[in-house]
C-alpha cells in the first residue's frame, strides 16, 4: 500500500521474466500497481511507475476498462482496480481447499475465545489475509481479506517463517526489515533468535510489532511442505492476561490440528 503520495508496487522492474509474453507481462504489472495503491492513479503516474510508452499504456488501460478489470474516473483522469478483479479474487477464495476447510474451524475458535481470528498465506516476503472472523467485543480487530503485511512483523508470518531454516528465512526476507511500529523486530539476528524460540514451542506471538495496543498469536498449518499458511488470533492488550493467553494458544493449536487432519483426509 502506498503512503505519503508514493505509489507502492510489488514489481521488481529490473527483473527479466524468462519466456514472458510482453503484452501479458505488462497487463499483470499494471494491475499489480493499481491494486497496490491506496488511491486511483493518473496516466502520468502510471507511466512514471511502469516506464511503458505512454501511447501503449493508454491503449492497455482502455482495453482493461472495457473488460471491467480497471475503472476510470473520467472527470479526474484517474484509474483504479475494477470489479472484474474482485470477482476473480473471490473465485480464488471460493475454490481454495484451505479456506474451505478453515472457515468452520475459525468460526468455532471465534466462538470459544471471542477474539478475531485470521487465516493468511505467505506470498514472497509478505503474508496475505485469506479469511477473518471478527470478535463480538465492542473493542475488536477488523482486517480485510486481501490485506498484505510484511511477514517479519506479524505473528502469522513469524509462524510460517519458524518452520524454515535460518538460511531459508534469509532468502525469503528483504535485506532490510522495515518497522511497522517502534516495537517491530528489524534486527536480523534478533529475529532469528525469536523464530528459534517459536520453533521450539510450536506457535508464534508478537506484541505491538504490527499494530499498537494489539497482541497476536499464530500457528502454522503444516499440511504441506513447505508450510505456507497460518492461523492467528488478535487480542487488544487490555484483555490479554495470562489465563486468556493460554486459552487463545490452546484454541489455535487445536484448530491447526483439526484443519491439518481435514486437509490430509481429503487430500486437499
JSON list of C-alpha atoms in Angstrom, two decimals, residues 22 26 30 41-63 77 79:
[
{"chain": "A", "resi": 22, "resn": "UNK", "atom": "CA", "xyz": [5.40, -8.91, -23.28]},
{"chain": "A", "resi": 26, "resn": "UNK", "atom": "CA", "xyz": [2.66, -5.58, -18.91]},
{"chain": "A", "resi": 30, "resn": "UNK", "atom": "CA", "xyz": [-0.25, -2.67, -14.47]},
{"chain": "A", "resi": 41, "resn": "UNK", "atom": "CA", "xyz": [-3.62, 6.93, -10.31]},
{"chain": "A", "resi": 42, "resn": "UNK", "atom": "CA", "xyz": [-3.26, 9.18, -13.32]},
{"chain": "A", "resi": 43, "resn": "UNK", "atom": "CA", "xyz": [-1.83, 8.10, -16.65]},
{"chain": "A", "resi": 44, "resn": "UNK", "atom": "CA", "xyz": [1.27, 10.19, -15.89]},
{"chain": "A", "resi": 45, "resn": "UNK", "atom": "CA", "xyz": [1.78, 8.46, -12.53]},
{"chain": "A", "resi": 46, "resn": "UNK", "atom": "CA", "xyz": [1.39, 5.02, -14.12]},
{"chain": "A", "resi": 47, "resn": "UNK", "atom": "CA", "xyz": [3.80, 5.98, -16.90]},
{"chain": "A", "resi": 48, "resn": "UNK", "atom": "CA", "xyz": [6.35, 7.13, -14.31]},
{"chain": "A", "resi": 49, "resn": "UNK", "atom": "CA", "xyz": [5.95, 3.91, -12.31]},
{"chain": "A", "resi": 50, "resn": "UNK", "atom": "CA", "xyz": [5.99, 1.44, -15.21]},
{"chain": "A", "resi": 51, "resn": "UNK", "atom": "CA", "xyz": [8.05, 3.27, -17.87]},
{"chain": "A", "resi": 52, "resn": "UNK", "atom": "CA", "xyz": [5.88, 1.93, -20.70]},
{"chain": "A", "resi": 53, "resn": "UNK", "atom": "CA", "xyz": [5.40, 4.08, -23.82]},
{"chain": "A", "resi": 54, "resn": "UNK", "atom": "CA", "xyz": [2.54, 6.41, -22.94]},
{"chain": "A", "resi": 55, "resn": "UNK", "atom": "CA", "xyz": [0.53, 5.55, -26.04]},
{"chain": "A", "resi": 56, "resn": "UNK", "atom": "CA", "xyz": [0.81, 1.81, -25.38]},
{"chain": "A", "resi": 57, "resn": "UNK", "atom": "CA", "xyz": [-0.08, 2.29, -21.72]},
{"chain": "A", "resi": 58, "resn": "UNK", "atom": "CA", "xyz": [-3.16, 4.32, -22.64]},
{"chain": "A", "resi": 59, "resn": "UNK", "atom": "CA", "xyz": [-4.38, 1.65, -25.08]},
{"chain": "A", "resi": 60, "resn": "UNK", "atom": "CA", "xyz": [-3.79, -1.07, -22.48]},
{"chain": "A", "resi": 61, "resn": "UNK", "atom": "CA", "xyz": [-5.80, 0.90, -19.93]},
{"chain": "A", "resi": 62, "resn": "UNK", "atom": "CA", "xyz": [-8.67, 1.37, -22.38]},
{"chain": "A", "resi": 63, "resn": "UNK", "atom": "CA", "xyz": [-8.74, -2.38, -23.06]},
{"chain": "A", "resi": 77, "resn": "UNK", "atom": "CA", "xyz": [-8.48, 11.23, -15.33]},
{"chain": "A", "resi": 79, "resn": "UNK", "atom": "CA", "xyz": [-7.58, 4.80, -12.88]}
]
